[in-house]
């Protein structure tokens, strides 16, 4: 009831004061316009970034170095633009002091004003989002750091930060152990058998796990073992990389039935003459078996679980803790005699074991059993339906993506491609209820428990440690759109894999002995043992011959040792000839320095230099009674092992001959290097020490 | 009218309280069934990890009574400096009196102080301080270089995987944790001794020069690592910029 008079009163007031005359009207309209126009600047004045810049000015005014900091400070929106990477980065608008060295201290400098800890790149050149992700162009905290409706890239959690390095750097970096490990695991756990990961150069990441062929598996093991293995691979071997497919009893039964029925005997793997009669003979001595296992350095590649539960030994070959449960004695015998007949591509060397040695090792390994493993496995004879069902399951689970199985084609792109997984848009990801909506969390959860994302998913369960899951997640997060679309000049590729294969008879021997499993030559091979690319320049012929006959360790502190392969005289000569001829450095001539007849004064000077100026005894041993250097090779026989020219050039620059060796470059002058070479060449070992003149 | 508002108020109050109840239900603070007198570290202190990562070993603490016997069912709470997170942060000790938590370090390099907390029956607070070390990029590079080049002589601990040469050396190298000595050396001193070997500072020639093997940034990274792991902690004696 009281409303109309109020409206009337206001209208009346407006009419009298505001709309009284054109001048009034114009004045009031101008005022309104001015207020409207002032909204934007006011909003701008209260912007978050202005707030931080005001705070920063206040903060630096309290410090003793405020003049310098004030001088470096430029007000306004700061922007780093990297057109080649399509990056616009305004983070330094609030993170004003990222390069101020004096603002490092966490206890006295509040965020966002702290300077960036030192990294390999200049932060002012690269900005923040290339490494930390987030929305570069944003000027509000929430929009810059978190996902918004407009932008999808949140800040990367610090635990996965190394992944950002991996966008450009394909080669391993000293500062990124987690990324390096993750990339290694992608190959070692065979992730890339099923998931394709393409590199910007068009090649694909290759697996390094070499899963065995199943085409002849019935030669090797029993259906019961296959069943138990399929049900839980880690129950057989804790360190097994085969994942758990969580198969039902019936499915494991049918797959094992199919694999056994599908298996064909290996051609040429005839029953050995001495093998059959062995059972009637008395059991071989187990201690002799154990010592042969030790002498053959099986543990360099194979591990066993000891009583304390620790895995002891190398990881190049499969764990042998329960090998007696798995391998049939006939197969084991044939395998030990020549593994290349069953698997031509195996990393296992062809030891030239004698028949008694084969029997001894077969018996020793056959006793490595766990009575519980197969105790409850009772399988009835397989029916044709079961075998057919097993075949369907084998196809369905993609077994042939990793294993060769005769009659089943290796599936292409069996699992989703991961080439750009690190940039997968959040809208395309189906998160689990209660899960944080972020790509890293999704990837980590997928690796941790793949099947938790829904029934019927095929990805198996891996028994990875939390640190391994983080490492894999880091490696996968490096696979971004940016990594793929990077201009070539920005990318630092890994060394291209080498397919070097030595030719001729020696080449066959090198393959047969699987030298590449441990040694690298011309870019191909393992890193367990020294690179042999220039071995022919380094060592003397007689030493190499003697070493191949009876290998020893050159370093007192090294456990791993090269096996002795029982090579024949002609094989040794073949290998020695080849290595001495083919594996030479182009940098200098092996025979350019004499091996003897250095002047005594030079020898004496060399000795002085060895013990005083260069203190080589810190790491090396010349005199076993006095020296204790346990780091480098023992040098008591170096004069009969290495060539003088090699020693000389090594002393001048060790890294030039073996990149990455830890022996420091001493920047030695020619005279010192020559004197030391002379002294070292007199170290011929106790047996053949030359009389000094 | 008033009745209507009261209904709305009551309904919203119910909602709010039920919300609270649900929150408490998802992360219940367990009720201790026993109380100890002391808190000791079992394992997991002084670990080195990269910033933001979960430490390789869990941090395990044990609650004992005044006779030194382990107490099961005592409440242990973890808190930490920086943005350290714990999984779990609160829990009861197990049957052996221990409580174990996985620690994720914060995102800034440096030392992180963790506090494990328990209470006695008389509600007296018992705290245990544990320190962990977070490597930033630079210290990570230093740590890796240390593993490759330095630790063979500077780390007295010898394992079958990495035999230490420490005991074999006539003049003993300084372990990098030896803050009493190393903190007194300036960055220039350390750079000189790493680049030019022991004789550069009239020390043993058993320390070889690495100036022709490692780059300047490598050596800076090593020093930054050495400073970080030093015990007692290293405090730069240079200009104090912050006025407090």
mmCIF file with all atom_site columns, C-alpha atoms in Angstrom, chain A residues 62-65 102 104 107-108 111 114-115 117-120 158-159 162 174-178 470 557 559 612-615 617-619 628-631 655 660-667, chain B residues 50-54 104 106-109 137-141 144-145 148-149 152-153 160-161 163-165 167-170 199 205-213 239-244:
data_model
loop_
_atom_site.group_PDB
_atom_site.id
_atom_site.type_symbol
_atom_site.label_atom_id
_atom_site.label_alt_id
_atom_site.label_comp_id
_atom_site.label_asym_id
_atom_site.label_entity_id
_atom_site.label_seq_id
_atom_site.pdbx_PDB_ins_code
_atom_site.Cartn_x
_atom_site.Cartn_y
_atom_site.Cartn_z
_atom_site.occupancy
_atom_site.B_iso_or_equiv
_atom_site.pdbx_formal_charge
_atom_site.auth_seq_id
_atom_site.auth_comp_id
_atom_site.auth_asym_id
_atom_site.auth_atom_id
_atom_site.pdbx_PDB_model_num
ATOM 1  C CA . UNK A 1 62  ? 62.714  -4.569  3.879   1.00 0.00 ? 62  UNK A CA 1
ATOM 2  C CA . UNK A 1 63  ? 65.911  -6.136  2.607   1.00 0.00 ? 63  UNK A CA 1
ATOM 3  C CA . UNK A 1 64  ? 69.449  -4.888  2.566   1.00 0.00 ? 64  UNK A CA 1
ATOM 4  C CA . UNK A 1 65  ? 69.783  -5.635  -1.146  1.00 0.00 ? 65  UNK A CA 1
ATOM 5  C CA . UNK A 1 102 ? 69.780  -13.748 -3.145  1.00 0.00 ? 102 UNK A CA 1
ATOM 6  C CA . UNK A 1 104 ? 66.772  -18.549 -2.363  1.00 0.00 ? 104 UNK A CA 1
ATOM 7  C CA . UNK A 1 107 ? 62.951  -19.529 5.686   1.00 0.00 ? 107 UNK A CA 1
ATOM 8  C CA . UNK A 1 108 ? 63.144  -15.800 4.928   1.00 0.00 ? 108 UNK A CA 1
ATOM 9  C CA . UNK A 1 111 ? 56.394  -17.596 -2.101  1.00 0.00 ? 111 UNK A CA 1
ATOM 10 C CA . UNK A 1 114 ? 61.539  -17.230 -3.999  1.00 0.00 ? 114 UNK A CA 1
ATOM 11 C CA . UNK A 1 115 ? 64.120  -17.736 -6.717  1.00 0.00 ? 115 UNK A CA 1
ATOM 12 C CA . UNK A 1 117 ? 66.683  -23.577 -7.499  1.00 0.00 ? 117 UNK A CA 1
ATOM 13 C CA . UNK A 1 118 ? 69.521  -23.968 -10.018 1.00 0.00 ? 118 UNK A CA 1
ATOM 14 C CA . UNK A 1 119 ? 68.653  -26.128 -13.028 1.00 0.00 ? 119 UNK A CA 1
ATOM 15 C CA . UNK A 1 120 ? 70.329  -26.840 -16.324 1.00 0.00 ? 120 UNK A CA 1
ATOM 16 C CA . UNK A 1 158 ? 56.966  -32.313 -8.239  1.00 0.00 ? 158 UNK A CA 1
ATOM 17 C CA . UNK A 1 159 ? 57.336  -36.088 -7.970  1.00 0.00 ? 159 UNK A CA 1
ATOM 18 C CA . UNK A 1 162 ? 61.647  -35.229 -14.433 1.00 0.00 ? 162 UNK A CA 1
ATOM 19 C CA . UNK A 1 174 ? 72.615  -37.471 -15.066 1.00 0.00 ? 174 UNK A CA 1
ATOM 20 C CA . UNK A 1 175 ? 70.017  -35.406 -13.223 1.00 0.00 ? 175 UNK A CA 1
ATOM 21 C CA . UNK A 1 176 ? 66.968  -37.527 -14.076 1.00 0.00 ? 176 UNK A CA 1
ATOM 22 C CA . UNK A 1 177 ? 67.400  -40.971 -12.503 1.00 0.00 ? 177 UNK A CA 1
ATOM 23 C CA . UNK A 1 178 ? 63.650  -41.498 -12.168 1.00 0.00 ? 178 UNK A CA 1
ATOM 24 C CA . UNK A 1 470 ? 56.431  -43.469 -10.091 1.00 0.00 ? 470 UNK A CA 1
ATOM 25 C CA . UNK A 1 557 ? 86.679  -55.060 -5.747  1.00 0.00 ? 557 UNK A CA 1
ATOM 26 C CA . UNK A 1 559 ? 82.330  -59.487 -7.924  1.00 0.00 ? 559 UNK A CA 1
ATOM 27 C CA . UNK A 1 612 ? 104.165 -38.977 -5.472  1.00 0.00 ? 612 UNK A CA 1
ATOM 28 C CA . UNK A 1 613 ? 102.893 -36.519 -8.025  1.00 0.00 ? 613 UNK A CA 1
ATOM 29 C CA . UNK A 1 614 ? 99.934  -38.505 -9.332  1.00 0.00 ? 614 UNK A CA 1
ATOM 30 C CA . UNK A 1 615 ? 99.462  -40.799 -6.316  1.00 0.00 ? 615 UNK A CA 1
ATOM 31 C CA . UNK A 1 617 ? 98.264  -45.970 -5.601  1.00 0.00 ? 617 UNK A CA 1
ATOM 32 C CA . UNK A 1 618 ? 95.088  -44.342 -4.284  1.00 0.00 ? 618 UNK A CA 1
ATOM 33 C CA . UNK A 1 619 ? 93.161  -46.441 -6.787  1.00 0.00 ? 619 UNK A CA 1
ATOM 34 C CA . UNK A 1 628 ? 95.866  -51.048 -1.503  1.00 0.00 ? 628 UNK A CA 1
ATOM 35 C CA . UNK A 1 629 ? 94.080  -49.160 -4.253  1.00 0.00 ? 629 UNK A CA 1
ATOM 36 C CA . UNK A 1 630 ? 90.813  -51.006 -4.724  1.00 0.00 ? 630 UNK A CA 1
ATOM 37 C CA . UNK A 1 631 ? 89.121  -48.805 -7.282  1.00 0.00 ? 631 UNK A CA 1
ATOM 38 C CA . UNK A 1 655 ? 87.764  -40.360 -21.529 1.00 0.00 ? 655 UNK A CA 1
ATOM 39 C CA . UNK A 1 660 ? 82.556  -42.152 -19.041 1.00 0.00 ? 660 UNK A CA 1
ATOM 40 C CA . UNK A 1 661 ? 85.458  -43.894 -17.338 1.00 0.00 ? 661 UNK A CA 1
ATOM 41 C CA . UNK A 1 662 ? 85.950  -42.596 -13.810 1.00 0.00 ? 662 UNK A CA 1
ATOM 42 C CA . UNK A 1 663 ? 89.720  -42.289 -14.022 1.00 0.00 ? 663 UNK A CA 1
ATOM 43 C CA . UNK A 1 664 ? 90.244  -38.537 -13.996 1.00 0.00 ? 664 UNK A CA 1
ATOM 44 C CA . UNK A 1 665 ? 91.963  -36.795 -16.850 1.00 0.00 ? 665 UNK A CA 1
ATOM 45 C CA . UNK A 1 666 ? 95.166  -35.428 -15.295 1.00 0.00 ? 666 UNK A CA 1
ATOM 46 C CA . UNK A 1 667 ? 96.073  -33.145 -18.189 1.00 0.00 ? 667 UNK A CA 1
ATOM 47 C CA . UNK B 2 50  ? 64.416  -36.263 -5.050  1.00 0.00 ? 50  UNK B CA 1
ATOM 48 C CA . UNK B 2 51  ? 62.065  -33.373 -4.323  1.00 0.00 ? 51  UNK B CA 1
ATOM 49 C CA . UNK B 2 52  ? 58.443  -34.378 -4.361  1.00 0.00 ? 52  UNK B CA 1
ATOM 50 C CA . UNK B 2 53  ? 59.156  -38.099 -4.470  1.00 0.00 ? 53  UNK B CA 1
ATOM 51 C CA . UNK B 2 54  ? 58.208  -40.767 -1.993  1.00 0.00 ? 54  UNK B CA 1
ATOM 52 C CA . UNK B 2 104 ? 56.633  -37.801 0.190   1.00 0.00 ? 104 UNK B CA 1
ATOM 53 C CA . UNK B 2 106 ? 58.141  -31.355 -0.494  1.00 0.00 ? 106 UNK B CA 1
ATOM 54 C CA . UNK B 2 107 ? 58.880  -29.638 -3.759  1.00 0.00 ? 107 UNK B CA 1
ATOM 55 C CA . UNK B 2 108 ? 61.813  -27.480 -2.594  1.00 0.00 ? 108 UNK B CA 1
ATOM 56 C CA . UNK B 2 109 ? 65.298  -28.949 -2.178  1.00 0.00 ? 109 UNK B CA 1
ATOM 57 C CA . UNK B 2 137 ? 67.900  -30.897 -9.758  1.00 0.00 ? 137 UNK B CA 1
ATOM 58 C CA . UNK B 2 138 ? 71.351  -29.497 -8.998  1.00 0.00 ? 138 UNK B CA 1
ATOM 59 C CA . UNK B 2 139 ? 71.881  -31.646 -5.910  1.00 0.00 ? 139 UNK B CA 1
ATOM 60 C CA . UNK B 2 140 ? 70.557  -34.661 -7.797  1.00 0.00 ? 140 UNK B CA 1
ATOM 61 C CA . UNK B 2 141 ? 73.266  -34.169 -10.413 1.00 0.00 ? 141 UNK B CA 1
ATOM 62 C CA . UNK B 2 144 ? 74.768  -38.946 -9.110  1.00 0.00 ? 144 UNK B CA 1
ATOM 63 C CA . UNK B 2 145 ? 78.305  -37.666 -9.696  1.00 0.00 ? 145 UNK B CA 1
ATOM 64 C CA . UNK B 2 148 ? 80.015  -42.388 -9.739  1.00 0.00 ? 148 UNK B CA 1
ATOM 65 C CA . UNK B 2 149 ? 83.245  -40.621 -8.843  1.00 0.00 ? 149 UNK B CA 1
ATOM 66 C CA . UNK B 2 152 ? 84.281  -45.046 -3.722  1.00 0.00 ? 152 UNK B CA 1
ATOM 67 C CA . UNK B 2 153 ? 86.752  -43.281 -1.466  1.00 0.00 ? 153 UNK B CA 1
ATOM 68 C CA . UNK B 2 160 ? 79.523  -56.172 -1.636  1.00 0.00 ? 160 UNK B CA 1
ATOM 69 C CA . UNK B 2 161 ? 77.937  -54.165 -4.484  1.00 0.00 ? 161 UNK B CA 1
ATOM 70 C CA . UNK B 2 163 ? 83.423  -51.953 -2.071  1.00 0.00 ? 163 UNK B CA 1
ATOM 71 C CA . UNK B 2 164 ? 84.756  -48.830 -0.422  1.00 0.00 ? 164 UNK B CA 1
ATOM 72 C CA . UNK B 2 165 ? 88.370  -47.864 -0.830  1.00 0.00 ? 165 UNK B CA 1
ATOM 73 C CA . UNK B 2 167 ? 89.930  -48.039 4.654   1.00 0.00 ? 167 UNK B CA 1
ATOM 74 C CA . UNK B 2 168 ? 92.761  -48.619 2.195   1.00 0.00 ? 168 UNK B CA 1
ATOM 75 C CA . UNK B 2 169 ? 93.811  -45.006 2.006   1.00 0.00 ? 169 UNK B CA 1
ATOM 76 C CA . UNK B 2 170 ? 96.690  -43.776 4.157   1.00 0.00 ? 170 UNK B CA 1
ATOM 77 C CA . UNK B 2 199 ? 97.848  -30.551 -3.356  1.00 0.00 ? 199 UNK B CA 1
ATOM 78 C CA . UNK B 2 205 ? 97.815  -36.075 -3.508  1.00 0.00 ? 205 UNK B CA 1
ATOM 79 C CA . UNK B 2 206 ? 95.650  -39.164 -3.070  1.00 0.00 ? 206 UNK B CA 1
ATOM 80 C CA . UNK B 2 207 ? 92.801  -36.835 -3.972  1.00 0.00 ? 207 UNK B CA 1
ATOM 81 C CA . UNK B 2 208 ? 93.199  -36.494 -7.749  1.00 0.00 ? 208 UNK B CA 1
ATOM 82 C CA . UNK B 2 209 ? 92.095  -33.462 -9.784  1.00 0.00 ? 209 UNK B CA 1
ATOM 83 C CA . UNK B 2 210 ? 88.768  -33.652 -11.597 1.00 0.00 ? 210 UNK B CA 1
ATOM 84 C CA . UNK B 2 211 ? 88.905  -30.252 -13.289 1.00 0.00 ? 211 UNK B CA 1
ATOM 85 C CA . UNK B 2 212 ? 89.636  -31.827 -16.684 1.00 0.00 ? 212 UNK B CA 1
ATOM 86 C CA . UNK B 2 213 ? 87.014  -34.509 -16.266 1.00 0.00 ? 213 UNK B CA 1
ATOM 87 C CA . UNK B 2 239 ? 75.954  -11.580 3.472   1.00 0.00 ? 239 UNK B CA 1
ATOM 88 C CA . UNK B 2 240 ? 72.695  -11.820 5.333   1.00 0.00 ? 240 UNK B CA 1
ATOM 89 C CA . UNK B 2 241 ? 70.257  -10.041 3.063   1.00 0.00 ? 241 UNK B CA 1
ATOM 90 C CA . UNK B 2 242 ? 67.135  -10.489 5.060   1.00 0.00 ? 242 UNK B CA 1
ATOM 91 C CA . UNK B 2 243 ? 66.591  -7.939  7.773   1.00 0.00 ? 243 UNK B CA 1
ATOM 92 C CA . UNK B 2 244 ? 64.527  -9.500  10.459  1.00 0.00 ? 244 UNK B CA 1
#
